[in-house]
Every structure is written in structure tokens, then in C-alpha cells.
Short mmCIF file of C-alpha atoms in Angstrom, two decimals:
data_model
loop_
_atom_site.label_atom_id
_atom_site.label_comp_id
_atom_site.label_asym_id
_atom_site.label_seq_id
_atom_site.Cartn_x
_atom_site.Cartn_y
_atom_site.Cartn_z
CA MET X 94 -62.53 -19.12 16.92
CA GLU X 95 -60.00 -19.15 13.36
CA LEU X 96 -59.22 -15.17 14.02
CA ILE X 97 -57.35 -12.69 16.41
CA PRO X 98 -60.36 -11.07 17.99
CA LYS X 99 -60.63 -7.05 17.53
CA ALA X 100 -60.52 -6.48 20.93
CA ILE X 101 -59.02 -8.68 24.14
CA THR X 102 -60.73 -6.57 27.43
CA LYS X 103 -62.48 -6.88 30.21
CA GLU X 104 -65.20 -6.66 28.54
CA SER X 105 -64.94 -8.24 25.79
CA ILE X 106 -66.13 -11.92 25.06
CA CYS X 107 -61.78 -12.71 24.74
CA SER X 108 -60.31 -11.77 27.77
CA PHE X 109 -56.94 -12.31 29.57
CA PRO X 110 -55.99 -14.39 31.31
CA LEU X 111 -56.73 -16.82 28.53
CA ARG X 112 -56.19 -20.93 28.38
CA THR X 113 -52.81 -22.36 27.00
CA ALA X 114 -55.26 -23.91 24.40
CA LEU X 115 -54.27 -24.27 20.63
CA LEU X 116 -56.99 -24.23 18.00
CA GLY X 117 -55.98 -26.55 15.48
CA ASN X 118 -57.40 -28.61 12.14
CA ASN X 119 -58.99 -32.42 13.00
CA SER X 120 -57.27 -33.29 9.33
CA THR X 121 -53.84 -31.28 10.72
CA ASN X 122 -50.81 -33.18 9.05
CA TRP X 123 -48.08 -32.41 11.70
CA SER X 124 -45.12 -34.13 10.15
CA ALA X 125 -45.55 -31.62 6.79
CA THR X 126 -44.86 -28.48 8.31
CA PRO X 127 -48.15 -26.70 9.03
CA GLN X 128 -47.94 -23.00 9.41
CA PRO X 129 -49.65 -20.66 12.15
CA PHE X 130 -52.54 -18.86 11.42
CA LEU X 131 -53.19 -21.09 8.11
CA ASP X 132 -53.20 -24.19 10.08
CA THR X 133 -53.28 -23.37 13.77
CA ASN X 134 -54.24 -20.32 15.80
CA VAL X 135 -54.46 -19.24 19.55
CA ALA X 136 -58.31 -20.64 20.85
CA TYR X 137 -58.80 -16.88 21.67
CA PHE X 138 -62.49 -18.27 22.46
CA TYR X 139 -62.33 -21.74 23.79
CA GLU X 140 -64.60 -21.89 26.11
CA SER X 141 -66.84 -19.15 25.17
CA VAL X 142 -67.78 -19.93 21.61
CA GLY X 143 -68.13 -22.75 20.37
CA THR X 144 -65.95 -24.90 17.79
CA GLN X 145 -66.32 -26.03 14.01
CA GLN X 146 -66.82 -29.50 13.90
CA HIS X 147 -63.78 -29.80 11.74
CA HIS X 148 -61.63 -28.05 14.74
CA ASN X 149 -59.73 -29.58 17.38
CA VAL X 150 -58.34 -27.81 20.39
CA ILE X 151 -55.35 -28.93 21.81
CA THR X 152 -54.63 -28.00 25.80
CA ASP X 153 -52.53 -29.25 28.65
CA LEU X 154 -49.96 -27.52 26.21
CA LYS X 155 -47.20 -26.28 29.11
CA TRP X 156 -46.23 -30.15 29.93
CA ARG X 157 -46.34 -31.76 26.51
CA ILE X 158 -43.32 -34.18 25.84
CA LEU X 159 -41.05 -31.75 24.13
CA SER X 160 -38.96 -34.48 22.39
CA ASN X 161 -41.94 -35.65 20.74
CA SER X 162 -41.40 -33.14 17.16
CA GLU X 163 -45.31 -33.00 16.81
CA ASP X 164 -45.92 -31.64 21.08
CA LYS X 165 -43.08 -29.35 20.13
CA LEU X 166 -44.68 -27.99 17.16
CA LYS X 167 -47.79 -27.17 19.09
CA VAL X 168 -46.26 -25.43 21.52
CA SER X 169 -44.48 -23.69 19.54
CA HIS X 170 -48.08 -22.26 17.72
CA PHE X 171 -48.50 -21.49 20.10
CA ILE X 172 -45.95 -19.00 21.72
CA GLU X 173 -45.67 -17.42 18.01
CA GLY X 174 -49.71 -17.03 18.47
CA VAL X 175 -49.61 -14.69 21.24
CA LEU X 176 -46.50 -13.15 20.21
CA GLU X 177 -47.56 -11.89 16.79
CA THR X 178 -50.81 -10.60 18.74
CA ILE X 179 -47.69 -8.76 20.40
CA LYS X 180 -46.84 -7.43 17.32
CA ILE X 181 -49.81 -6.84 15.86
CA LYS X 182 -50.61 -4.45 19.25
CA LEU X 183 -47.44 -2.87 19.10
CA LEU X 184 -47.53 -1.90 15.35
CA THR X 185 -51.07 -0.59 15.67
CA ASP X 186 -50.20 1.89 18.60
CA GLY X 187 -47.23 2.87 16.76
CA ILE X 188 -44.38 1.60 19.60
CA THR X 189 -41.10 0.15 18.10
CA PHE X 190 -39.19 -3.20 18.83
CA ASN X 191 -36.11 -2.18 20.24
CA ASN X 192 -36.55 -1.42 23.57
CA LEU X 193 -39.60 -4.84 23.72
CA GLU X 194 -38.55 -7.11 27.35
CA ILE X 195 -40.48 -10.36 27.01
CA LEU X 196 -41.26 -12.44 30.11
CA TRP X 197 -42.20 -15.35 30.28
CA LEU X 198 -42.71 -17.43 33.73
CA TYR X 199 -41.75 -21.99 34.74
CA PRO X 200 -42.01 -23.77 37.10
CA VAL X 201 -39.13 -25.13 38.89
CA SER X 202 -40.80 -28.77 39.22
CA MET X 203 -39.65 -29.08 35.20
CA THR X 204 -37.09 -31.19 34.51
CA LYS X 205 -33.82 -29.98 33.12
CA PHE X 206 -34.00 -31.67 29.83
CA GLN X 207 -38.16 -30.27 29.50
CA LEU X 208 -37.15 -26.48 30.92
CA GLY X 209 -34.12 -26.75 28.42
CA GLY X 210 -36.53 -27.42 25.46
CA LEU X 211 -38.91 -24.62 26.10
CA GLU X 212 -36.56 -22.28 26.42
CA ASP X 213 -35.56 -23.17 22.95
CA ILE X 214 -38.46 -22.73 21.52
CA TRP X 215 -39.40 -19.04 23.30
CA LYS X 216 -35.63 -17.84 21.73
CA ASN X 217 -36.20 -19.60 18.21
CA THR X 218 -39.89 -17.98 18.48
CA VAL X 219 -38.90 -14.55 19.39
CA GLN X 220 -36.69 -13.95 16.84
CA ARG X 221 -39.00 -15.40 13.96
CA VAL X 222 -41.95 -13.20 14.84
CA PHE X 223 -39.69 -9.83 15.48
CA ASN X 224 -36.20 -11.21 13.46
CA GLN X 225 -34.18 -8.87 14.94
CA GLU X 226 -32.33 -8.88 19.22
CA ILE X 227 -35.39 -9.10 21.78
CA LYS X 228 -34.47 -9.16 25.56
CA LEU X 229 -35.82 -12.26 26.56
CA ASN X 230 -36.15 -13.09 30.40
CA LYS X 231 -37.39 -16.23 32.31
CA ILE X 232 -38.64 -15.81 36.18
CA PRO X 233 -39.79 -19.14 38.46
CA GLU X 234 -43.77 -19.15 38.93
CA SER X 235 -42.86 -19.30 42.57
CA ILE X 236 -41.39 -15.69 42.62
CA ALA X 237 -44.20 -13.84 41.40
CA PRO X 238 -46.86 -13.36 43.67
CA TYR X 239 -44.66 -12.59 46.79
CA ASN X 240 -43.59 -9.15 44.57
CA TYR X 241 -47.19 -8.36 44.14
CA TYR X 242 -48.30 -8.80 47.50
CA ASP X 243 -45.25 -7.33 49.06
CA ASN X 244 -45.45 -4.39 46.71
CA ASN X 245 -49.55 -3.63 47.09
CA MET X 246 -50.40 -5.17 50.75
CA GLY X 247 -46.92 -4.10 52.54
CA LEU X 248 -46.81 -8.01 54.07
CA THR X 249 -44.00 -7.75 56.60
CA GLY X 250 -42.69 -10.98 58.48
CA LEU X 251 -41.13 -14.52 56.60
CA THR X 252 -43.51 -15.19 54.03
CA ALA X 253 -44.46 -18.25 52.28
CA SER X 254 -46.13 -17.80 48.65
CA ILE X 255 -48.15 -20.46 46.81
CA ASP X 256 -49.28 -20.23 43.63
CA ILE X 257 -51.53 -23.09 43.07
CA GLY X 258 -52.28 -23.50 38.70
CA GLY X 259 -53.96 -26.06 37.13
CA GLY X 260 -51.07 -28.52 36.91
CA THR X 261 -48.50 -27.47 39.43
CA SER X 262 -48.08 -25.63 42.83
CA ASP X 263 -45.60 -23.03 42.83
CA ILE X 264 -43.89 -22.77 46.77
CA THR X 265 -41.38 -19.45 47.91
CA VAL X 266 -40.40 -18.67 51.08
CA PHE X 267 -40.17 -15.26 51.76
CA GLU X 268 -37.38 -13.67 53.80
CA LYS X 269 -35.91 -10.26 54.73
CA GLY X 270 -37.19 -9.11 50.95
CA GLY X 271 -35.69 -12.18 48.90
CA PRO X 272 -36.43 -15.78 48.42
CA SER X 273 -34.73 -18.55 51.30
CA LEU X 274 -36.51 -21.50 49.20
CA ILE X 275 -38.36 -22.43 45.56
CA SER X 276 -40.37 -24.91 45.40
CA SER X 277 -42.83 -26.57 42.28
CA ILE X 278 -44.78 -29.69 42.62
CA HIS X 279 -47.41 -31.48 40.31
CA PHE X 280 -50.57 -30.86 42.64
CA ALA X 281 -52.55 -28.83 41.97
CA GLY X 282 -56.18 -28.16 40.79
CA ASN X 283 -56.10 -30.99 37.74
CA SER X 284 -55.13 -33.30 41.05
CA VAL X 285 -59.11 -32.48 42.58
CA VAL X 286 -60.73 -32.13 39.47
CA GLY X 287 -58.44 -34.29 36.64
CA ASP X 288 -58.78 -38.34 35.93
CA GLY X 289 -55.94 -39.41 38.47
CA TYR X 290 -54.27 -42.27 36.53
CA ASN X 291 -55.37 -44.04 34.11
CA SER X 292 -58.84 -42.84 34.48
CA ASN X 293 -61.13 -41.87 32.24
CA ILE X 294 -63.80 -38.70 32.07
CA ARG X 295 -66.86 -41.20 32.39
CA LEU X 296 -66.00 -41.98 35.45
CA ASN X 297 -65.39 -38.73 36.86
CA GLY X 298 -67.34 -37.94 39.97
CA PHE X 299 -67.70 -33.86 38.84
CA VAL X 300 -68.55 -35.22 35.56
CA LYS X 301 -71.02 -37.86 37.17
CA VAL X 302 -72.50 -35.11 39.41
CA PHE X 303 -72.86 -31.89 37.30
CA GLU X 304 -73.29 -32.87 34.53
CA PRO X 305 -76.91 -33.39 34.72
CA ILE X 306 -77.81 -30.47 37.12
CA PHE X 307 -75.61 -28.46 34.06
CA ARG X 308 -77.18 -29.42 31.34
CA SER X 309 -80.63 -28.82 33.58
CA ALA X 310 -79.40 -25.78 33.96
CA CYS X 311 -79.35 -24.75 30.21
CA GLU X 312 -82.58 -25.75 29.30
CA ASN X 313 -84.72 -22.79 28.16
CA LYS X 314 -82.08 -20.37 29.12
CA THR X 315 -81.03 -17.09 27.55
CA GLY X 316 -77.67 -18.74 25.68
CA GLY X 317 -78.18 -21.80 27.43
CA SER X 318 -78.27 -23.82 24.25
CA GLU X 319 -74.84 -22.34 23.07
CA LYS X 320 -73.25 -23.94 25.97
CA ALA X 321 -74.83 -26.94 26.63
CA SER X 322 -73.13 -27.38 22.24
CA ILE X 323 -69.79 -25.73 23.86
CA LEU X 324 -70.43 -28.75 26.62
CA ASP X 325 -70.91 -31.22 24.30
CA GLN X 326 -67.82 -30.55 22.00
CA ILE X 327 -65.65 -30.55 25.31
CA LYS X 328 -66.96 -34.16 26.22
CA ASN X 329 -66.90 -35.85 22.57
CA GLY X 330 -63.83 -34.19 21.24
CA VAL X 331 -59.91 -35.45 20.42
CA ASP X 332 -59.14 -36.53 24.02
CA PRO X 333 -61.71 -35.79 25.99
CA THR X 334 -60.81 -34.80 29.83
CA SER X 335 -62.23 -33.77 33.21
CA THR X 336 -59.62 -31.25 33.47
CA ASN X 337 -61.57 -29.29 30.64
CA PHE X 338 -64.65 -30.27 31.27
CA CYS X 339 -64.18 -28.94 35.10
CA SER X 340 -62.65 -25.75 33.49
CA PHE X 341 -65.02 -24.74 31.34
CA LEU X 342 -67.82 -24.97 34.13
CA PHE X 343 -65.95 -22.44 36.42
CA SER X 344 -65.45 -20.49 33.29
CA VAL X 345 -69.48 -20.16 33.04
CA GLU X 346 -70.01 -19.19 36.70
CA ASP X 347 -72.86 -16.57 35.63
CA GLY X 348 -76.22 -16.26 35.97
CA LEU X 349 -77.00 -19.42 34.36
CA PHE X 350 -74.92 -21.71 35.95
CA ASN X 351 -72.24 -21.25 39.54
CA PHE X 352 -69.99 -24.43 39.87
CA THR X 353 -68.32 -23.15 42.71
CA GLU X 354 -71.74 -22.24 44.01
CA GLN X 355 -73.18 -25.93 42.86
CA ILE X 356 -70.19 -27.78 44.01
CA LYS X 357 -70.40 -25.67 47.62
CA SER X 358 -74.51 -27.40 47.61
CA GLU X 359 -72.97 -30.76 47.69
CA PRO X 360 -70.81 -30.55 51.02
CA ASN X 361 -69.21 -34.15 50.64
CA LEU X 362 -67.67 -32.94 47.87
CA LYS X 363 -65.96 -30.47 49.82
CA LEU X 364 -64.12 -33.62 51.84
CA LEU X 365 -61.67 -33.68 48.39
CA TYR X 366 -60.89 -30.05 48.63
CA VAL X 367 -60.03 -29.92 52.53
CA LEU X 368 -57.97 -32.75 51.75
CA PHE X 369 -56.32 -31.09 49.02
CA TYR X 370 -55.84 -28.30 51.06
CA SER X 371 -54.13 -30.27 54.41
CA VAL X 372 -52.02 -31.98 52.05
CA GLN X 373 -50.42 -29.30 50.76
CA ALA X 374 -49.81 -27.32 54.66
CA TYR X 375 -48.50 -30.65 55.71
CA TYR X 376 -45.53 -30.28 53.02
CA LEU X 377 -45.90 -26.61 53.39
CA ALA X 378 -45.09 -26.81 57.26
CA ASN X 379 -42.64 -29.48 56.43
CA LEU X 380 -40.69 -27.65 53.69
CA ILE X 381 -40.12 -24.36 56.15
CA LYS X 382 -39.09 -26.80 58.89
CA ARG X 383 -36.84 -28.40 56.99
CA ILE X 384 -34.83 -24.94 56.35
CA GLY X 385 -34.50 -24.38 59.57
CA SER X 386 -36.79 -21.67 59.19
CA PRO X 387 -39.23 -20.33 61.91
CA ILE X 388 -43.17 -20.65 61.08
CA PRO X 389 -44.04 -17.33 58.47
CA ASP X 390 -46.44 -15.01 59.34
CA ASN X 391 -48.03 -14.77 55.91
CA ILE X 392 -49.38 -17.25 53.68
CA ILE X 393 -50.14 -15.71 50.79
CA PHE X 394 -52.08 -17.65 47.36
CA SER X 395 -52.54 -17.06 43.93
CA GLY X 396 -52.90 -18.59 40.89
CA SER X 397 -56.83 -20.17 39.28
CA GLY X 398 -56.55 -22.93 41.33
CA SER X 399 -56.68 -21.24 44.65
CA LYS X 400 -60.11 -19.61 43.65
CA SER X 401 -61.01 -23.49 45.35
CA LEU X 402 -60.75 -21.88 48.78
CA ASP X 403 -63.71 -19.64 48.21
CA ILE X 404 -65.61 -23.47 48.09
CA ILE X 405 -64.38 -24.46 51.67
CA ASP X 406 -64.36 -20.94 53.63
CA TYR X 407 -65.85 -17.59 53.18
CA THR X 408 -63.98 -14.24 52.21
CA ASP X 409 -62.59 -14.01 55.36
CA ARG X 410 -60.41 -17.37 55.10
CA LYS X 411 -61.00 -17.67 59.24
CA SER X 412 -61.32 -21.79 57.50
CA THR X 413 -58.31 -21.83 55.72
CA LYS X 414 -56.39 -19.76 58.90
CA GLU X 415 -57.71 -22.44 61.19
CA LEU X 416 -56.88 -25.81 59.18
CA PHE X 417 -52.94 -23.99 58.17
CA GLU X 418 -52.22 -23.42 62.21
CA PHE X 419 -53.62 -26.50 63.13
CA VAL X 420 -51.44 -28.54 60.91
CA PHE X 421 -48.34 -26.34 61.51
CA MET X 422 -48.86 -26.59 65.06
CA LYS X 423 -48.45 -30.41 64.33
CA VAL X 424 -45.37 -30.50 62.60
CA PHE X 425 -43.64 -27.45 64.60
CA ASP X 426 -44.61 -29.20 68.26
CA THR X 427 -46.33 -26.06 69.01
CA ASN X 428 -49.06 -24.84 71.04
CA GLU X 429 -50.20 -20.98 69.62
CA LEU X 430 -49.39 -19.52 66.32
CA ASP X 431 -51.14 -16.76 64.30
CA LEU X 432 -51.56 -16.82 60.46
CA ASN X 433 -52.06 -14.03 58.51
CA ILE X 434 -53.72 -15.31 55.55
CA LYS X 435 -54.34 -13.68 52.36
CA MET X 436 -55.56 -14.24 48.69
CA ALA X 437 -56.52 -11.09 46.30
CA SER X 438 -60.00 -11.15 44.45
CA ALA X 439 -58.32 -12.00 40.80
CA PRO X 440 -55.47 -14.38 41.99
CA LYS X 441 -54.84 -15.67 38.49
CA GLU X 442 -54.05 -12.12 37.33
CA ILE X 443 -51.74 -12.08 40.87
CA THR X 444 -49.08 -14.04 38.65
CA SER X 445 -48.42 -11.83 35.90
CA LYS X 446 -48.88 -8.63 37.74
CA GLY X 447 -45.70 -9.23 40.04
CA ALA X 448 -43.91 -10.67 37.47
CA LEU X 449 -43.69 -7.27 35.87
CA GLU X 450 -42.28 -5.59 39.16
CA SER X 451 -39.75 -9.39 39.50
CA THR X 452 -36.45 -7.55 38.81
CA GLY X 453 -32.69 -8.08 40.24
CA ILE X 454 -34.43 -11.59 42.36
CA ASN X 455 -31.47 -14.04 42.66
CA VAL X 456 -32.74 -17.65 42.54
CA ASN X 457 -29.62 -19.55 42.68
CA ASP X 458 -29.11 -22.03 45.46
CA LYS X 459 -32.55 -21.55 46.28
CA VAL X 460 -34.61 -23.90 44.11
CA GLY X 461 -35.87 -26.99 46.02
CA PHE X 462 -37.62 -30.10 47.33
CA TRP X 463 -38.45 -32.01 50.45
CA SER X 464 -38.27 -35.76 49.12
CA GLY X 465 -41.31 -36.82 51.01
CA GLN X 466 -39.35 -39.03 53.11
CA LEU X 467 -39.62 -38.50 57.27
CA LYS X 468 -36.27 -39.00 58.70
CA PRO X 469 -35.09 -36.00 60.26
CA SER X 470 -31.79 -36.72 58.18
CA GLN X 471 -33.77 -36.17 54.77
CA ASN X 472 -33.98 -33.15 54.47
CA ILE X 473 -34.26 -30.23 51.55
CA PHE X 474 -32.63 -31.26 48.32
CA TYR X 475 -31.42 -28.12 46.41
CA GLN X 476 -31.09 -28.56 42.64
CA GLU X 477 -27.85 -27.58 41.77
CA LYS X 478 -26.26 -29.92 44.68
CA GLU X 479 -24.64 -33.56 43.89
CA ASN X 480 -26.42 -35.12 46.64
CA VAL X 481 -30.46 -34.55 44.85
CA PRO X 482 -32.06 -38.05 44.47
CA THR X 483 -32.65 -40.06 40.88
CA PHE X 484 -35.41 -41.30 39.37
CA ASN X 485 -33.34 -45.08 39.71
CA ASN X 486 -33.33 -43.49 43.85
CA ALA X 487 -36.90 -42.86 43.71
CA LEU X 488 -37.78 -46.01 42.13
CA ASP X 489 -35.78 -48.12 45.22
CA SER X 490 -38.79 -49.89 47.52
CA SER X 491 -37.09 -48.16 50.52
CA PHE X 492 -37.04 -44.97 48.93
CA LYS X 493 -40.53 -44.95 48.90
CA SER X 494 -41.35 -46.81 52.15
CA GLU X 495 -40.09 -43.42 53.72
CA VAL X 496 -42.29 -41.87 51.89
CA LEU X 497 -45.38 -43.85 52.84
CA GLU X 498 -44.12 -42.99 56.61
CA SER X 499 -44.91 -39.54 55.77
CA ILE X 500 -47.86 -40.76 54.19
CA ASN X 501 -48.88 -42.49 57.74
CA ASP X 502 -47.72 -39.11 59.08
CA PHE X 503 -49.93 -36.70 57.25
CA TYR X 504 -53.46 -39.13 58.00
CA ASN X 505 -52.69 -38.66 61.70
CA VAL X 506 -52.16 -35.28 61.30
CA PHE X 507 -55.56 -34.87 59.57
CA ASP X 508 -57.40 -37.62 61.94
CA GLU X 509 -57.03 -35.02 64.07
CA TYR X 510 -57.72 -31.83 62.31
CA CYS X 511 -61.11 -33.90 61.56
CA ARG X 512 -61.87 -34.65 65.29
CA SER X 513 -61.08 -31.41 66.44
CA CYS X 514 -62.63 -29.26 64.20
CA ASN X 515 -66.03 -31.56 63.33
CA LEU X 516 -66.17 -31.54 59.93
CA ASN X 517 -70.20 -31.50 59.79
CA ALA X 518 -70.21 -28.31 62.00
CA THR X 519 -67.53 -26.36 60.25
CA PHE X 520 -67.64 -27.73 56.27
CA GLY X 521 -71.26 -29.84 56.43
CA ILE X 522 -69.61 -32.77 55.63
CA ASN X 523 -71.22 -35.80 56.61
CA ASN X 524 -69.52 -38.95 58.44
CA SER X 525 -70.19 -41.04 55.25
CA ALA X 526 -68.03 -39.49 53.39
CA LEU X 527 -65.33 -39.46 55.87
CA ASP X 528 -65.78 -42.89 55.72
CA ARG X 529 -65.41 -43.34 52.44
CA PHE X 530 -61.82 -41.88 52.22
CA ASN X 531 -60.74 -43.74 55.65
CA ASP X 532 -61.71 -46.74 53.71
CA ILE X 533 -59.49 -46.03 50.42
CA ARG X 534 -56.69 -44.00 51.85
CA SER X 535 -54.27 -46.76 52.84
CA LYS X 536 -55.08 -48.92 49.00
CA ASN X 537 -52.36 -48.93 46.42
CA LEU X 538 -50.09 -46.16 47.31
CA ILE X 539 -47.21 -47.56 46.15
CA ASP X 540 -48.89 -47.91 42.76
CA TYR X 541 -50.23 -44.49 42.82
CA MET X 542 -46.13 -43.60 43.39
CA ASP X 543 -45.07 -45.46 40.29
CA LYS X 544 -47.36 -44.26 38.52
CA GLY X 545 -46.35 -40.53 39.02
CA ILE X 546 -42.77 -41.40 38.88
CA GLU X 547 -43.43 -42.66 35.26
CA GLN X 548 -45.55 -39.73 34.43
CA LYS X 549 -42.50 -37.49 35.19
CA LEU X 550 -40.10 -39.59 33.65
CA LYS X 551 -42.47 -38.48 30.19
CA TRP X 552 -40.09 -35.26 30.84
CA ALA X 553 -36.63 -36.53 31.71
CA GLN X 554 -34.08 -37.66 29.37
CA GLY X 555 -34.14 -41.09 31.59
CA LYS X 556 -33.45 -42.74 34.85
CA ASP X 557 -30.67 -41.22 36.07
CA ASP X 558 -31.78 -37.41 35.41
CA LYS X 559 -32.38 -35.48 39.01
CA LEU X 560 -35.90 -35.71 40.59
CA THR X 561 -37.45 -32.37 40.56
CA GLU X 562 -39.67 -32.72 43.60
CA GLY X 563 -40.47 -35.04 45.82
CA LEU X 564 -43.14 -38.09 45.92
CA PHE X 565 -45.09 -37.27 48.95
CA PHE X 566 -48.07 -36.27 46.49
CA TYR X 567 -48.42 -38.78 43.93
CA PRO X 568 -50.28 -40.83 46.42
CA PHE X 569 -52.74 -38.27 47.03
CA VAL X 570 -53.55 -37.69 42.98
CA GLY X 571 -54.72 -41.03 42.98
CA ILE X 572 -56.63 -41.08 46.15
CA LEU X 573 -58.54 -37.85 45.21
CA ASN X 574 -59.61 -39.38 41.56
CA LYS X 575 -61.01 -42.67 43.33
CA LEU X 576 -62.31 -40.57 46.19
CA GLY X 577 -64.28 -37.81 43.99
CA THR X 578 -65.60 -41.37 42.24
CA GLU X 579 -66.97 -42.60 45.52
CA LEU X 580 -68.59 -39.92 46.48
CA ALA X 581 -70.01 -39.35 43.18
CA GLN X 582 -71.47 -42.52 43.33
CA GLN X 583 -72.82 -42.03 46.46
CA ILE X 584 -74.68 -38.59 45.96
CA ASN X 585 -76.14 -39.91 42.95
CA CYS X 586 -77.33 -43.27 44.54
CA GLU X 587 -79.22 -40.78 47.43
CA LYS X 588 -80.72 -38.66 45.06
CA ASP X 589 -82.72 -41.57 43.01
#
């Protein structure tokens, strides 16, 4: 764990893409200027090889509070570790740094303050590692996937790209080869499997259902004891999270244990993903309608989180197509629609590959979001405009009440979809799961909204800062976590 691997290939134990994770020591004194490689390293082997007892793995680096000197240092150490690996590769291959160009990606939902802090880290670290002028560029994560699909799959017509990661989903609407809108939201893979607001790994539904199944699968199997040991380290380490627990189970996916298939075998848990993608479809449809664009011809998926489509669908994406078509028809008030749904076999790699093909794309005045308010007068807010609401506006009760109207409108659409498609026939979801959802879906919505605002404020300078995303998703982070816990209790009771 403490060394740079001899080889990073698809066939080796360590391969790209990597988790954004930093390996440190439990005893590291972050106020005493720890040194990369001496005190920390990129966690190249995280989820593949166990750690030592004195080690501590730090994840979720992208969303560290950069105003905090300790968090800023952790992010800097990770970036420096990656850059040193690149440097070693170039030197080994006899390549000079003169023509080196480094491209890094960011979600546009980052506050201006957070993005500025991250940009400073990149600039300072690149200069420190290479000790010369290096061309350094950044592009929104939303842009890259479209470029890959456009160059490799020959897309035609209006296209919407949804890049679903762990923390954010990055959306771009492309028209005539260029972006007409770029948006990013804190509603992604972790929103389904994570700990919501103020919950923890002990209460998480996925942990409750699948930990005993995984441990049973590890018994008397080759490599099983090592995998069980890694799970112990993740669950019992410093600040354990359900997202790290589930990320590890997804990373295993071999003859020992296949997490995707295990989730599919518990059909009621599929409701979490049907709800997740229904919310995504509703936001995307409103986003596109409110900028005055027609319904897209193509919707393309990328990012590690989009692999969860395999849980509710087959490779033909028929169920995904029917779900998005239904929601779009309701939002646009039309009766005919034929969407083309695309997702590559390695969706996480698409973003990186597309980024390398992203040249000369102008994103000025293209970054915006839907506030979540239902009124027709409340359209898209563009980040560089003067009328963008602030956190103070979002905290106002009337603002939140208007977002609740949108949530209730979504529920009407979702109810119609559930009746039309027959959840049990399409996904195997029982009425008991839907009843649980109906019982909790209108509870604590304002509280969840406040929790989402409170979390986002940690990355801002203050309440006068402009919003970078709407509030529509915040309640669903809490709802998905609560629903997962209750469905897990239901599943475990039935097994007992």
C-alpha cells in the first residue's frame, strides 16, 4: 500500500480509473507539515489489498472543506502523488516535460470559493512537482462524455449527457455540436447507497442486508478471508461510511461476490434506483424545457454511478427508455416520443477519454441550473448573471415552499408511471415497498432541504454567496436513505 506500483494496467492488481483516496497514518500530525510519500501516498491498492493497522485511508477528497488547512493539505498530497506518478512514467519513457499538458475536470456545482481553492492547489502542486511552466487546463465534467460519444458513436440531433459519479451528476445539453446548457447537482450514486443526512453505517439499508451475505460468500472461498478482512478495515476504520462499504462491494464483482446481481435479487431495493432515475429524468426534462429546447433525440449516460442502470434494466436499456420517455412526455405534455438511450460498457472511463478530445469548447454563459421552483416564471439561472439566488434566498420559507410544489408535481408524475408500468411486472417490486415509500415521502421535506443547504454552505464563503444548484434534490437524499433503511428492515424480517 505504501509504494507506487510497478505496473498500472488492466491486468494488474492496480489499474485506472482509481478511487480518489489517500493513504496516511493514524498518527499523522497534519499541523506539522507531513510530506508526500514519507507520510502519505495515493491509495493505489485501496479495495484490492488490505491496509496495515497504523494506516488510515481518506476518501471523498474532491469535497473536502478547502478553507480548512488540514483538508487542503490532504487534497494537495493526493494530487502531488498522482503527478509524481505521471512524472516517473514520463522520465522512464524518456519524454521531456516541455510539451506536457495537464487537464483536470470539475463539477460546475462547486461554489466559486471551492473551485478557486482547488485551482490554486493544482497550480501550486504542478509547479512544485515539475519545477517549470506546464500547460494546465480545466474543463467541466459535464462536457467530456458527449465528446467521446460524438466522436466514437456518431450521434445526431439534440443530445443530453448525464455523467453520474459518486457525489455529483453532471448534465450537459448539446445542440449543433456545442453545449447550450451545463448543469451539475449533488444527487448521484452516493445519494442511493450513502448515509443521507446525519445517518450512519450501522443504520444503512445496504449494509444491513448485504454484509451478512457477503461474509457468508467469503467463507471457505479462495481469497475470501482477505476480502472479509478489507471489509472489516473499511467498516471499523476511522470515520466509516456506507459509501465506502458499498464501493468496496461493487469493486469485488467477481466469482466470489457480485454486488449488482445481489441487489437485483432483492427486488424491493430496486425501488430506490427506480426513484433515483425518475428524479433524474424529471430534473432533466424541466431543465431542457425551461431553456426553450425541444425534447432531445439522445440521452447518454457515463460515470461510475450510471452502472446502476444494470440493476433496473438489461443491456437493451428498454426499461430506462420507457421511464425517461414517460417522464418527458408528462413534463412536455406530449403523447409521442422516441428517445435513443446510450451507455458504454466502461462508463467511468468515458469521461476521461472524452476530456482528451475536448478542445476549444466555449462554456461561457452556459453554466446554469433550475432552482426547483415550479412557477413558469422561475426558469434557469445562469451562474454569471446578476439574478442568481443566494443561500439567503434559499433559506426563505417561500422559496422552499415553491420547491415543495415541484416535488409534489414530481410525485404525481411518478405515481402515474408506477400505475402505467406495473412495478411488480416490470421490476419485481412488491406493493409493500411502494407503500413504505408513500408513507415517508412527504415527511421532513423542509428539514431535508435545510440539511442540504447547510451541507452546501460548508463549501461557500457565506450566505450571500450565489447558489450553484437548486434545492429540488435535497429532500430525496434524505428520503432515499430513510427508505433504504425501512426496506432493509422489511427484507430482514421476511428472512427471519
